[in-house]
Coordinates of C-alpha atoms in Angstrom, one line a residue:
X5 CA 12.1 -16.3 51.8
X6 CA 10.3 -13.0 52.4
X7 CA 8.8 -11.7 55.6
X8 CA 5.7 -13.4 56.8
X9 CA 2.6 -11.3 56.6
X10 CA 0.1 -11.4 59.4
X11 CA -3.3 -10.4 58.1
X12 CA -4.6 -9.8 61.7
X13 CA -1.9 -7.4 62.5
X14 CA -2.4 -3.8 61.4
X15 CA 0.5 -1.5 60.8
X16 CA 0.1 2.0 62.1
X17 CA 0.2 4.6 59.4
X18 CA 2.7 7.3 59.6
X19 CA 2.3 11.0 58.6
X20 CA 3.8 10.4 55.1
X21 CA 2.3 11.1 51.7
X22 CA 0.8 7.6 51.4
X23 CA -1.1 8.2 54.6
X24 CA -2.5 11.5 53.3
X25 CA -3.6 9.8 50.0
X26 CA -5.4 7.0 51.9
X27 CA -7.0 9.6 54.1
X28 CA -8.4 11.4 51.1
X29 CA -9.9 8.1 49.9
X30 CA -11.5 7.4 53.3
X31 CA -13.1 10.8 53.3
X32 CA -14.6 10.3 49.8
X33 CA -15.8 6.8 50.6
X34 CA -17.3 7.8 53.9
X35 CA -19.4 10.5 52.2
X36 CA -21.2 7.9 50.0
X37 CA -21.4 4.8 52.1
X38 CA -23.5 4.5 55.3
X39 CA -21.6 4.0 58.6
X40 CA -20.4 0.5 59.2
X41 CA -20.3 -0.5 55.5
X42 CA -17.3 1.4 54.2
X43 CA -15.0 -1.6 54.7
X44 CA -12.4 0.5 56.4
X45 CA -12.6 -1.2 59.8
X46 CA -14.1 -4.2 61.6
X47 CA -17.8 -4.1 62.6
X48 CA -17.1 -2.9 66.1
X49 CA -15.6 0.4 64.8
X50 CA -12.1 1.8 65.1
X51 CA -10.2 5.0 65.5
X52 CA -9.7 5.2 61.7
X53 CA -13.5 5.1 61.0
X54 CA -14.2 7.7 63.7
X55 CA -11.4 9.9 62.2
X56 CA -13.0 9.5 58.7
X57 CA -16.4 10.4 60.0
X58 CA -15.0 13.4 61.8
X59 CA -13.2 14.6 58.7
X60 CA -16.4 14.2 56.7
X61 CA -18.4 16.3 59.2
X62 CA -20.6 13.4 60.2
X63 CA -21.4 12.6 63.9
X64 CA -20.1 9.3 65.4
X65 CA -22.5 6.4 66.0
X66 CA -25.2 7.1 68.5
X67 CA -25.6 10.8 67.6
X68 CA -28.5 12.1 65.5
X69 CA -27.8 12.9 61.9
X70 CA -27.7 16.2 60.2
X71 CA -30.7 17.7 58.4
X72 CA -30.7 19.4 55.0
X73 CA -30.5 22.8 56.6
X74 CA -27.0 22.3 57.8
X75 CA -25.8 20.3 54.8
X76 CA -23.0 22.8 54.3
X77 CA -21.2 21.2 57.2
X78 CA -20.7 18.0 55.2
X79 CA -17.9 19.5 53.2
X80 CA -14.5 17.9 53.7
X81 CA -11.5 19.6 55.2
X82 CA -9.6 22.3 53.5
X83 CA -6.0 22.0 52.6
X84 CA -3.7 24.9 52.9
X85 CA -0.6 25.2 50.8
X86 CA 2.3 26.1 53.1
X87 CA 5.5 26.5 51.1
X88 CA 8.8 25.5 52.6
X89 CA 11.7 27.8 53.1
X90 CA 12.5 29.7 50.0
X91 CA 8.9 29.5 48.8
X92 CA 9.8 26.6 46.6
X93 CA 8.0 23.2 46.4
X94 CA 10.4 20.3 46.4
X95 CA 9.7 17.3 44.3
X96 CA 11.1 13.8 44.8
X97 CA 12.8 11.7 42.2
X98 CA 9.4 10.1 41.1
X99 CA 7.6 13.5 40.8
X100 CA 5.9 13.3 44.2
X101 CA 5.8 16.2 46.6
X102 CA 8.3 15.7 49.4
X103 CA 7.1 15.3 52.9
X104 CA 6.7 18.5 54.8
X105 CA 5.8 20.6 51.8
X106 CA 2.1 20.3 52.4
X107 CA 0.3 20.3 55.7
X108 CA -3.3 19.5 56.3
X109 CA -5.4 21.7 58.5
X110 CA -8.6 20.2 59.7
X111 CA -11.6 22.5 60.1
X112 CA -15.1 21.3 60.8
X113 CA -17.4 23.0 58.4
X114 CA -15.3 26.1 57.8
X115 CA -15.1 26.0 54.0
X116 CA -17.3 25.3 51.0
X117 CA -14.5 24.3 48.7
X118 CA -13.4 20.7 48.0
X119 CA -9.7 20.0 47.6
X120 CA -8.2 17.0 45.8
X121 CA -4.8 15.4 46.4
X122 CA -3.0 18.0 44.4
X123 CA -4.5 21.0 46.3
X124 CA -6.6 22.2 43.4
X125 CA -9.8 23.9 44.2
X126 CA -13.0 22.8 42.5
X127 CA -15.3 25.8 43.0
X128 CA -17.9 26.7 40.5
X129 CA -16.0 29.6 39.2
X130 CA -13.0 27.4 38.2
X131 CA -14.9 24.3 36.9
X132 CA -15.3 25.8 33.4
X133 CA -11.6 26.5 33.2
X134 CA -10.6 23.1 34.5
X135 CA -12.6 21.5 31.7
X136 CA -9.8 22.3 29.3
X137 CA -6.8 23.3 31.5
X138 CA -5.7 21.6 34.7
X139 CA -3.3 23.8 36.8
X140 CA -1.1 21.6 38.9
X141 CA 1.3 24.4 39.9
X142 CA 2.2 27.9 39.0
X143 CA 4.7 26.7 36.4
X144 CA 3.0 23.5 35.2
X145 CA -0.1 23.4 33.0
X146 CA -1.6 20.2 31.4
X147 CA -3.9 20.6 28.4
X148 CA -6.6 18.0 28.3
X149 CA -7.6 16.6 24.8
X150 CA -10.1 18.7 22.9
X151 CA -13.6 17.5 22.2
X152 CA -14.0 15.2 19.1
X153 CA -15.5 16.8 16.0
X154 CA -19.2 16.4 15.4
X155 CA -19.4 13.7 12.7
X156 CA -23.0 14.6 11.9
X157 CA -22.0 18.2 11.0
X158 CA -19.1 17.0 8.9
X159 CA -21.4 14.5 7.1
X160 CA -23.9 17.3 6.3
X161 CA -21.1 19.5 5.0
X162 CA -19.8 16.7 2.8
X163 CA -23.3 16.4 1.2
X164 CA -23.6 20.1 0.7
X165 CA -20.2 20.4 -1.0
X166 CA -21.0 17.4 -3.2
X167 CA -24.2 19.2 -4.4
X168 CA -22.3 22.4 -5.1
X169 CA -19.5 20.6 -7.1
X170 CA -22.0 18.7 -9.2
X171 CA -23.5 22.1 -10.4
X172 CA -20.7 24.4 -9.6
X173 CA -21.6 27.3 -11.8
X174 CA -25.1 27.8 -10.3
X175 CA -24.6 26.8 -6.6
X176 CA -21.1 28.1 -5.8
X177 CA -20.5 31.0 -3.5
X178 CA -19.1 34.2 -4.8
X179 CA -15.4 34.5 -4.6
X180 CA -14.7 30.8 -4.0
X181 CA -13.0 28.5 -6.5
X182 CA -13.4 24.9 -7.2
X183 CA -10.1 24.1 -5.6
X184 CA -11.2 25.5 -2.3
X185 CA -14.3 23.4 -2.4
X186 CA -12.3 20.3 -3.3
X187 CA -9.8 21.0 -0.5
X188 CA -12.6 21.4 2.1
X189 CA -14.3 18.2 0.8
X190 CA -11.0 16.2 1.0
X191 CA -10.4 17.5 4.6
X192 CA -13.9 16.6 5.7
X193 CA -13.8 13.1 4.1
X194 CA -10.4 12.4 5.7
X195 CA -11.9 13.3 9.1
X196 CA -15.2 11.5 8.6
X197 CA -13.8 8.2 7.2
X198 CA -10.4 8.3 9.0
X199 CA -8.2 8.4 5.8
X200 CA -4.8 10.0 5.4
X201 CA -4.7 13.0 3.1
X202 CA -2.3 11.2 0.7
X203 CA -4.5 8.2 0.1
X204 CA -7.6 10.3 -0.2
X205 CA -5.9 12.4 -2.8
X206 CA -5.0 9.2 -4.8
X207 CA -8.6 8.0 -4.6
X208 CA -10.0 11.3 -5.8
X209 CA -7.7 11.0 -8.9
X210 CA -9.1 7.5 -9.6
X211 CA -12.9 7.9 -8.9
X212 CA -15.4 10.6 -9.7
X213 CA -16.8 12.2 -6.6
X214 CA -20.2 10.4 -6.4
X215 CA -18.4 7.0 -7.0
X216 CA -15.7 7.9 -4.4
X217 CA -18.4 8.3 -1.7
X218 CA -19.8 4.9 -2.6
X219 CA -16.3 3.4 -2.5
X220 CA -15.6 4.8 0.9
X221 CA -18.9 3.7 2.3
X222 CA -18.3 0.1 0.9
X223 CA -15.0 -0.1 2.7
X224 CA -16.8 0.4 6.0
X225 CA -18.9 -2.7 5.5
X226 CA -17.2 -6.2 5.6
X227 CA -17.4 -8.3 2.4
X228 CA -19.7 -11.4 2.6
X229 CA -18.0 -14.7 3.6
X230 CA -17.5 -17.0 0.6
X231 CA -16.3 -20.6 0.2
X232 CA -15.0 -22.6 -2.8
X233 CA -16.2 -26.2 -3.2
X234 CA -13.3 -28.7 -3.6
X235 CA -14.5 -30.8 -6.6
X236 CA -11.7 -33.2 -5.9
X237 CA -13.7 -34.6 -3.0
X238 CA -17.4 -33.5 -3.4
X239 CA -19.9 -31.6 -5.5
X240 CA -21.3 -28.2 -4.8
X241 CA -24.9 -29.5 -4.5
X242 CA -23.9 -32.1 -1.9
X243 CA -21.8 -29.6 0.1
X244 CA -24.6 -27.0 0.1
X245 CA -27.1 -29.6 1.4
X246 CA -24.7 -30.8 4.1
X247 CA -24.1 -27.2 5.3
X248 CA -27.8 -26.4 5.2
X249 CA -28.5 -29.4 7.5
X250 CA -26.0 -27.9 10.0
X251 CA -27.9 -24.6 10.1
X252 CA -25.9 -22.6 7.5
X253 CA -27.8 -20.0 5.4
X254 CA -26.1 -19.9 1.9
X255 CA -26.6 -19.3 -1.8
X256 CA -24.6 -19.8 -5.0
X257 CA -22.0 -17.1 -5.5
X258 CA -23.1 -16.2 -9.0
X259 CA -23.5 -17.3 -12.5
X260 CA -19.8 -16.7 -13.2
X261 CA -18.6 -19.3 -10.7
X262 CA -19.5 -23.0 -10.7
X263 CA -17.8 -23.7 -7.3
X264 CA -18.5 -20.7 -5.1
X265 CA -21.0 -20.3 -2.3
X266 CA -21.8 -17.2 -0.2
X267 CA -22.5 -17.6 3.5
X268 CA -25.1 -15.2 5.0
X269 CA -25.2 -16.6 8.6
X270 CA -24.4 -19.8 10.4
X271 CA -25.1 -21.4 13.7
X272 CA -21.8 -23.3 13.6
X273 CA -18.3 -21.9 12.9
X274 CA -17.6 -22.2 9.2
X275 CA -13.9 -22.9 9.7
X276 CA -14.5 -25.9 12.1
X277 CA -17.2 -28.0 10.5
X278 CA -16.5 -31.7 9.7
X279 CA -16.8 -30.8 6.0
X280 CA -14.1 -28.2 6.4
X281 CA -11.8 -30.5 8.2
X282 CA -12.4 -33.2 5.6
X283 CA -11.3 -30.8 2.9
X284 CA -14.7 -30.4 1.1
X285 CA -14.3 -26.6 0.8
X286 CA -11.9 -23.8 1.3
X287 CA -12.6 -20.4 2.8
X288 CA -11.7 -18.0 0.0
X289 CA -12.7 -14.6 -1.1
X290 CA -14.7 -14.2 -4.3
X291 CA -12.1 -12.0 -5.9
X292 CA -9.4 -14.7 -5.4
X293 CA -11.3 -17.0 -7.8
X294 CA -10.9 -14.6 -10.7
X295 CA -7.1 -14.9 -11.5
X296 CA -7.4 -18.8 -11.6
X297 CA -10.4 -18.5 -13.9
X298 CA -8.4 -16.1 -16.2
X299 CA -5.4 -18.5 -16.1
X300 CA -7.6 -21.4 -17.4
X301 CA -5.1 -24.2 -16.6
X302 CA -5.3 -27.4 -18.7
X303 CA -4.6 -30.9 -17.7
X304 CA -1.1 -32.3 -17.8
X305 CA 0.5 -28.8 -17.9
X306 CA 3.5 -27.4 -15.9
X307 CA 2.2 -24.4 -14.0
X308 CA 4.0 -22.0 -11.6
X309 CA 2.3 -20.1 -8.8
X310 CA 5.0 -17.6 -8.0
X311 CA 3.5 -16.2 -4.8
X312 CA 1.3 -19.0 -3.6
X313 CA 0.6 -18.4 0.2
X314 CA -1.8 -19.3 1.8
X315 CA -2.6 -21.9 -1.0
X316 CA -6.2 -21.0 -2.1
X317 CA -5.3 -20.3 -5.7
X318 CA -2.9 -23.3 -5.9
X319 CA -5.5 -25.7 -4.7
X320 CA -8.0 -24.2 -7.2
X321 CA -5.5 -24.8 -10.0
X322 CA -5.0 -28.4 -8.9
X323 CA -8.8 -28.8 -8.8
X324 CA -9.2 -27.6 -12.4
X325 CA -6.3 -29.8 -13.5
X326 CA -7.9 -32.8 -11.7
X327 CA -4.6 -33.5 -10.0
X328 CA -2.7 -34.1 -13.2
X329 CA 0.4 -32.4 -14.5
X330 CA 2.6 -30.5 -12.1
X331 CA 2.2 -27.3 -10.0
X332 CA 5.2 -25.6 -8.5
X333 CA 3.9 -23.5 -5.5
X334 CA 6.6 -21.0 -4.6
X335 CA 6.7 -18.3 -1.9
X336 CA 9.6 -16.3 -0.5
X337 CA 8.3 -16.4 3.1
X338 CA 9.0 -19.8 4.7
X339 CA 6.6 -19.1 7.6
X340 CA 3.7 -18.7 5.2
X341 CA 4.5 -22.0 3.4
X342 CA 3.3 -23.9 6.5
X343 CA -0.3 -22.9 5.8
X344 CA 0.2 -23.8 2.1
X345 CA 1.3 -27.4 3.0
X346 CA -1.5 -27.8 5.5
X347 CA -4.2 -26.7 3.1
X348 CA -2.8 -28.9 0.2
X349 CA -2.8 -31.9 2.5
X350 CA -6.3 -31.2 3.8
X351 CA -7.8 -30.6 0.3
X352 CA -6.2 -33.7 -1.2
X353 CA -3.8 -32.1 -3.7
X354 CA -1.2 -34.5 -5.0
X355 CA 0.3 -32.8 -8.0
X356 CA 1.9 -29.8 -6.2
X357 CA 5.6 -29.2 -5.3
X358 CA 6.2 -26.5 -2.6
X359 CA 9.4 -24.4 -2.9
X360 CA 10.9 -21.5 -1.0
X361 CA 12.7 -19.2 -3.4
X362 CA 12.9 -15.5 -4.3
X363 CA 10.6 -15.0 -7.2
X364 CA 12.9 -12.4 -8.8
X365 CA 15.6 -15.0 -9.2
X366 CA 13.3 -17.8 -10.3
X367 CA 14.3 -18.0 -14.0
X368 CA 17.8 -18.9 -12.9
X369 CA 16.4 -21.8 -10.9
X370 CA 13.8 -23.3 -13.2
X371 CA 11.9 -22.3 -16.3
X372 CA 9.9 -23.7 -19.3
X373 CA 6.5 -23.5 -17.7
X374 CA 3.3 -23.5 -19.7
X375 CA 1.5 -21.0 -17.5
X376 CA 2.4 -18.7 -14.6
X377 CA 0.2 -17.1 -12.0
X378 CA 1.6 -14.0 -10.3
X379 CA -0.4 -12.7 -7.4
X380 CA 2.1 -9.9 -6.6
X381 CA 2.5 -8.4 -3.1
X382 CA 0.9 -5.0 -3.0
X383 CA -0.2 -2.1 -0.8
X384 CA -3.6 -3.7 -0.1
X385 CA -5.7 -0.6 -1.0
X386 CA -8.4 -3.0 -2.3
X387 CA -9.0 -4.8 1.0
X388 CA -9.4 -1.9 3.3
X389 CA -12.5 -3.5 4.8
X390 CA -10.3 -6.4 6.0
X391 CA -7.4 -4.2 7.1
X392 CA -8.5 -0.7 8.1
X393 CA -4.9 0.2 9.0
X394 CA -4.2 0.8 5.3
X395 CA -6.2 4.0 5.6
X396 CA -3.4 5.8 7.4
X397 CA -0.2 3.8 7.2
X398 CA 0.5 4.0 3.4
X399 CA 2.4 6.8 1.7
X400 CA 4.0 7.6 -1.6
X401 CA 7.2 5.6 -0.8
X402 CA 5.2 2.5 0.0
X403 CA 3.3 2.6 -3.3
X404 CA 6.5 3.1 -5.3
X405 CA 8.3 0.4 -3.4
X406 CA 5.6 -2.1 -4.2
X407 CA 5.5 -1.0 -7.8
X408 CA 9.3 -1.6 -8.2
X409 CA 9.0 -5.1 -6.7
X410 CA 6.1 -5.9 -8.9
X411 CA 8.0 -4.8 -12.0
X412 CA 10.9 -7.2 -11.1
X413 CA 8.5 -10.1 -10.4
X414 CA 6.5 -9.7 -13.6
X415 CA 9.7 -9.8 -15.7
X416 CA 10.8 -12.9 -13.9
X417 CA 7.4 -14.5 -14.4
X418 CA 7.5 -13.8 -18.2
X419 CA 11.0 -15.2 -18.4
X420 CA 9.8 -18.4 -16.7
X421 CA 7.3 -19.2 -19.4
X422 CA 8.0 -21.1 -22.6
X423 CA 6.6 -19.2 -25.6
X424 CA 6.8 -22.4 -27.7
X425 CA 4.4 -24.3 -25.4
X426 CA 1.6 -26.0 -27.5
X427 CA -1.2 -25.3 -25.0
X428 CA 0.2 -22.4 -22.9
X429 CA 2.5 -19.5 -22.9
X430 CA 0.2 -17.4 -20.7
X431 CA 0.9 -15.2 -17.7
X432 CA -1.7 -13.8 -15.4
X433 CA -0.8 -10.8 -13.2
X434 CA -3.1 -9.8 -10.4
X435 CA -3.0 -7.6 -7.3
X436 CA -5.5 -6.7 -4.5
X437 CA -4.8 -3.0 -5.0
X438 CA -6.6 -0.3 -7.0
X439 CA -3.6 2.0 -7.5
X440 CA -2.6 2.8 -11.1
X441 CA 1.1 2.7 -10.2
X442 CA 0.7 -1.0 -9.1
X443 CA -1.5 -2.1 -12.0
X444 CA -1.6 -0.4 -15.4
X445 CA 1.9 1.1 -14.9
X446 CA 3.4 -2.3 -14.2
X447 CA 1.6 -4.0 -17.1
X448 CA 2.7 -1.2 -19.5
X449 CA 6.2 -1.6 -18.3
X450 CA 6.1 -5.4 -19.1
X451 CA 4.8 -4.7 -22.6
X452 CA 7.8 -2.5 -23.3
X453 CA 10.4 -4.9 -21.8
X454 CA 9.3 -8.3 -23.1
X455 CA 7.8 -9.9 -26.2
X456 CA 4.3 -10.2 -24.8
X457 CA 0.9 -8.9 -25.7
X458 CA -2.3 -8.6 -23.7
X459 CA -5.2 -11.0 -24.4
X460 CA -8.8 -11.0 -23.0
X461 CA -9.0 -12.4 -19.5
X462 CA -12.2 -14.4 -20.2
X463 CA -14.1 -12.7 -17.4
X464 CA -17.5 -11.4 -18.5
X465 CA -17.7 -8.7 -15.9
X466 CA -15.5 -6.1 -14.4
X467 CA -14.4 -2.6 -15.5
X468 CA -11.8 -2.0 -18.1
X469 CA -8.3 -0.9 -17.2
X470 CA -7.1 2.7 -17.7
X471 CA -5.4 3.6 -21.0
X472 CA -4.7 7.1 -19.8
X473 CA -4.3 8.5 -16.3
X474 CA -3.6 12.1 -15.6
X475 CA -0.5 12.9 -17.7
X476 CA 0.3 9.3 -18.5
X477 CA -0.6 7.4 -21.7
X478 CA -0.6 3.6 -21.7
X479 CA -0.9 1.0 -24.4
X480 CA -4.4 0.8 -26.0
X481 CA -4.6 -2.9 -25.3
X482 CA -4.9 -2.3 -21.6
X483 CA -8.6 -2.1 -22.2
X484 CA -8.6 -5.9 -22.0
X485 CA -7.5 -5.8 -18.3
X486 CA -10.2 -5.9 -15.7
X487 CA -10.7 -3.9 -12.5
X488 CA -13.1 -5.0 -9.6
X489 CA -14.4 -2.7 -6.9
X490 CA -16.2 -3.4 -3.6
X491 CA -19.0 -0.9 -4.3
X492 CA -19.7 -2.2 -7.8
X493 CA -19.2 -6.0 -7.5
X494 CA -19.4 -6.5 -3.7
X495 CA -16.0 -8.1 -3.6
X496 CA -12.5 -7.0 -2.6
X497 CA -10.8 -4.5 -4.9
X498 CA -8.8 -6.5 -7.5
X499 CA -6.9 -6.1 -10.8
X500 CA -6.4 -8.9 -13.4
X501 CA -4.3 -8.9 -16.6
X502 CA -3.5 -11.8 -18.9
X503 CA -0.4 -11.9 -21.2
X504 CA 0.5 -14.1 -24.1
X505 CA 4.2 -14.6 -24.7
X506 CA 5.1 -14.9 -28.4
X507 CA 8.9 -15.0 -28.3
X508 CA 11.5 -16.2 -25.8
X509 CA 14.0 -13.6 -27.0
X510 CA 14.5 -10.6 -24.8
X511 CA 14.4 -7.3 -26.8
X512 CA 17.4 -5.0 -26.5
X513 CA 16.7 -1.4 -25.6
X514 CA 17.2 1.2 -28.3
X515 CA 17.3 5.0 -28.2
X516 CA 14.4 5.4 -30.6
X517 CA 12.4 2.7 -28.8
X518 CA 12.8 4.4 -25.5
X519 CA 11.8 7.8 -26.9
X520 CA 8.7 6.5 -28.7
X521 CA 7.5 4.5 -25.8
X522 CA 7.7 7.3 -23.2
X523 CA 4.4 7.6 -21.4
X524 CA 4.5 11.4 -21.0
X525 CA 6.4 14.4 -22.3
X526 CA 8.4 14.6 -19.1
X527 CA 9.5 11.0 -19.4
X528 CA 10.5 11.6 -23.1
X529 CA 12.6 14.5 -22.0
X530 CA 14.2 12.3 -19.3
X531 CA 15.0 9.7 -22.0
X532 CA 16.7 12.4 -24.2
X533 CA 18.8 13.6 -21.3
X534 CA 19.8 10.3 -19.7
X535 CA 20.0 7.8 -22.6
X536 CA 23.6 6.6 -23.1
X537 CA 25.3 7.2 -26.4
X538 CA 25.7 3.4 -26.9
X539 CA 22.0 3.1 -27.4
X540 CA 22.1 5.2 -30.5
X541 CA 22.2 2.8 -33.5
X542 CA 22.7 3.4 -37.2
X543 CA 19.1 2.2 -37.8
X544 CA 17.5 5.4 -36.5
X545 CA 17.2 7.8 -39.4
X546 CA 14.3 9.7 -37.8
X547 CA 16.5 10.9 -34.9
X548 CA 19.6 11.5 -37.1
X549 CA 17.6 13.5 -39.7
X550 CA 17.1 16.2 -37.2
X551 CA 20.8 16.8 -36.6
X552 CA 21.8 18.5 -40.0
X553 CA 19.0 21.0 -39.7
X554 CA 20.4 22.3 -36.4
X555 CA 23.7 23.2 -38.1
X556 CA 23.9 26.5 -40.0
X557 CA 24.3 26.5 -43.8
X558 CA 27.5 28.5 -43.7
X559 CA 29.3 25.8 -41.6
X560 CA 30.3 22.7 -43.6
X561 CA 31.8 19.7 -41.8
X562 CA 33.9 17.2 -43.7
X563 CA 32.0 14.2 -45.0
X564 CA 32.1 11.3 -42.4
X565 CA 31.9 7.6 -43.0
X566 CA 28.3 7.5 -41.8
X567 CA 27.2 10.1 -44.3
X568 CA 28.7 8.1 -47.2
X569 CA 26.8 5.0 -46.1
X570 CA 23.5 6.8 -46.0
X571 CA 23.7 7.5 -49.7
X572 CA 21.4 10.5 -49.9
X573 CA 20.9 12.3 -53.2
X574 CA 22.2 15.6 -51.9
X575 CA 25.4 14.0 -50.7
X576 CA 25.9 12.3 -54.0
X577 CA 25.7 15.6 -55.9
X578 CA 28.1 17.3 -53.6
X579 CA 30.7 14.5 -53.8
X580 CA 33.3 14.5 -56.6
X581 CA 33.1 11.5 -59.0
X582 CA 34.6 8.4 -57.4
X583 CA 36.3 6.9 -60.5
X584 CA 38.5 10.0 -61.0
X585 CA 39.7 9.8 -57.4
X586 CA 40.5 6.2 -57.8
X587 CA 42.6 6.9 -61.0
X588 CA 44.5 9.7 -59.3
X589 CA 45.4 7.6 -56.2
X590 CA 46.4 4.7 -58.3
X591 CA 48.7 6.9 -60.5
X592 CA 50.3 8.4 -57.4
X593 CA 50.9 5.0 -55.9
X594 CA 52.6 3.9 -59.2
X595 CA 54.8 7.0 -59.4
X596 CA 56.1 7.2 -55.8
X597 CA 58.5 4.2 -56.0
X598 CA 60.0 5.5 -59.3
X599 CA 61.0 8.9 -57.9
X600 CA 64.5 9.8 -56.4
X601 CA 67.0 7.1 -55.5
X602 CA 67.3 8.2 -51.9
X603 CA 64.5 6.8 -49.9
X604 CA 62.6 9.1 -47.7
X605 CA 62.3 8.4 -43.9
X606 CA 58.7 7.3 -44.5
X607 CA 59.9 4.7 -47.0
X608 CA 62.4 3.3 -44.6
X609 CA 59.7 2.4 -42.1
X610 CA 58.5 -1.2 -42.3
X611 CA 54.9 -0.3 -42.0
X612 CA 54.9 2.1 -45.0
X613 CA 54.9 -0.6 -47.7
X614 CA 52.0 -2.5 -46.1
X615 CA 50.0 0.7 -45.8
X616 CA 50.5 1.4 -49.5
X617 CA 49.6 -2.1 -50.5
X618 CA 46.4 -2.0 -48.4
X619 CA 45.6 1.4 -49.9
X620 CA 46.1 0.1 -53.4
X621 CA 44.0 -2.9 -52.7
X622 CA 41.2 -0.7 -51.4
X623 CA 41.4 1.6 -54.4
X624 CA 41.4 -1.3 -56.7
X625 CA 38.2 -2.8 -55.3

């Protein structure tokens, strides 16, 4: 048990540093509050209150107050800095000044300067300096933060630079290049919209400058709240009427969706209505409906949702299949599967099986699916309005790390599909990112590594995917992929691609195939330098035809077995007639046993006769 505290008992304050700090507070409080209301003592008055009034230069109770003419006498006492022996100020372990280092000298109205707890003067001459620098001691200076930049000036400069860049030849300043204008514009946009320089450079490579401004502005505004009607339990018309009766202002999402509703405002929480708890609808973004519509699941099919959490797409697939067939909802994060199970139970889904497995190893666990949906984990550059931290916490390593994981997952998804399926054999790949490294680059990689081809997604809107980006060249069929942007379609940034698998066989890599499928000259050179010799097959005449031209005409190498198999006309003319060689070798083979009686050392070896027999047989063929 600790010591009992008696509130009525007042401890006498000593001359330590805490007493001085409390004294400073009393002085400041007494200057602003009228006597008797400072809360420092009981109503009857005390020595502490009288001492505070005396330090503030005010008379005790009963005396007449001061007039404006002698207002200078209201200034507090001045503190003199008296160094200790050796003219050094001693600091305690917690950074406070040791007792005895400072002494207060009370003077009634003898100074015009106000002194704080650290002994710094606040006269008019030093106020401008203290705005940026606070001097605590002769050897200690603390720099206060600078003033924030004027966003209005930066915004006007962005507009001016945009106008100059749109008509650069006419409006540019003399001696300034386009790169200087672009660098200034990128720096201003990074400061105005709070983006990292890396991400803003990536966005400038994807969008034109006017479209980039629209994209950045759209990310500052949240996307509208949308819900998806669960047709397993109700119809969209009945759900809309029930929500309108509860004070919800809504509209149909669009002509492209038969189940979506957009919520403008509501007097009740959308995630806690009786209709929501009964499973009549699901809170889901508009862009999340697109991959399931592209997948187009049919009844009585076996479908895999490789990255299913939190279960919105899985429940939409079950709704389109009318709870028939089988859906395998998989996710590698066991914690996120709890929300999947809860949503499936609430929405009345009965044809789903939930699993916790690494998607990269899934073909080893189970395969033979009719369709696979892969909503791959990504950097999230399409949902910046939901997660503004993406503006600054993503770099090149994060993008490449996500792209590597997506390549592994898409190959695993393709291997899990049965190409011989009567109704399926389709794979839908989607991300909530707009980076080319995570979208077109991954799709082009899958086209090279597996027997798949791109097919139309079935979505009537959206922008076409890139077939060329900077120095990279992708497959022409990437035009059938779709991109969605917040500033164009008023939904989160999204990418959707649909594959059709036409063979279950995995193609083996070849040297010529790697060279011809290189996306850039640098990549082709990398293939030439790093491809192993085992990848070079005999079925590549285009690559081998270049080897003889590099050899000078004066140097003649002996004919190899590969040159004989090629059977070119030039080689046939240079070779001696084959029948004459066969006759000579056969005659020599017949004469050797009939020579001298003494056998040679070669004839005494047991392997010699077998070699001659084999040679005779080869010549006789």
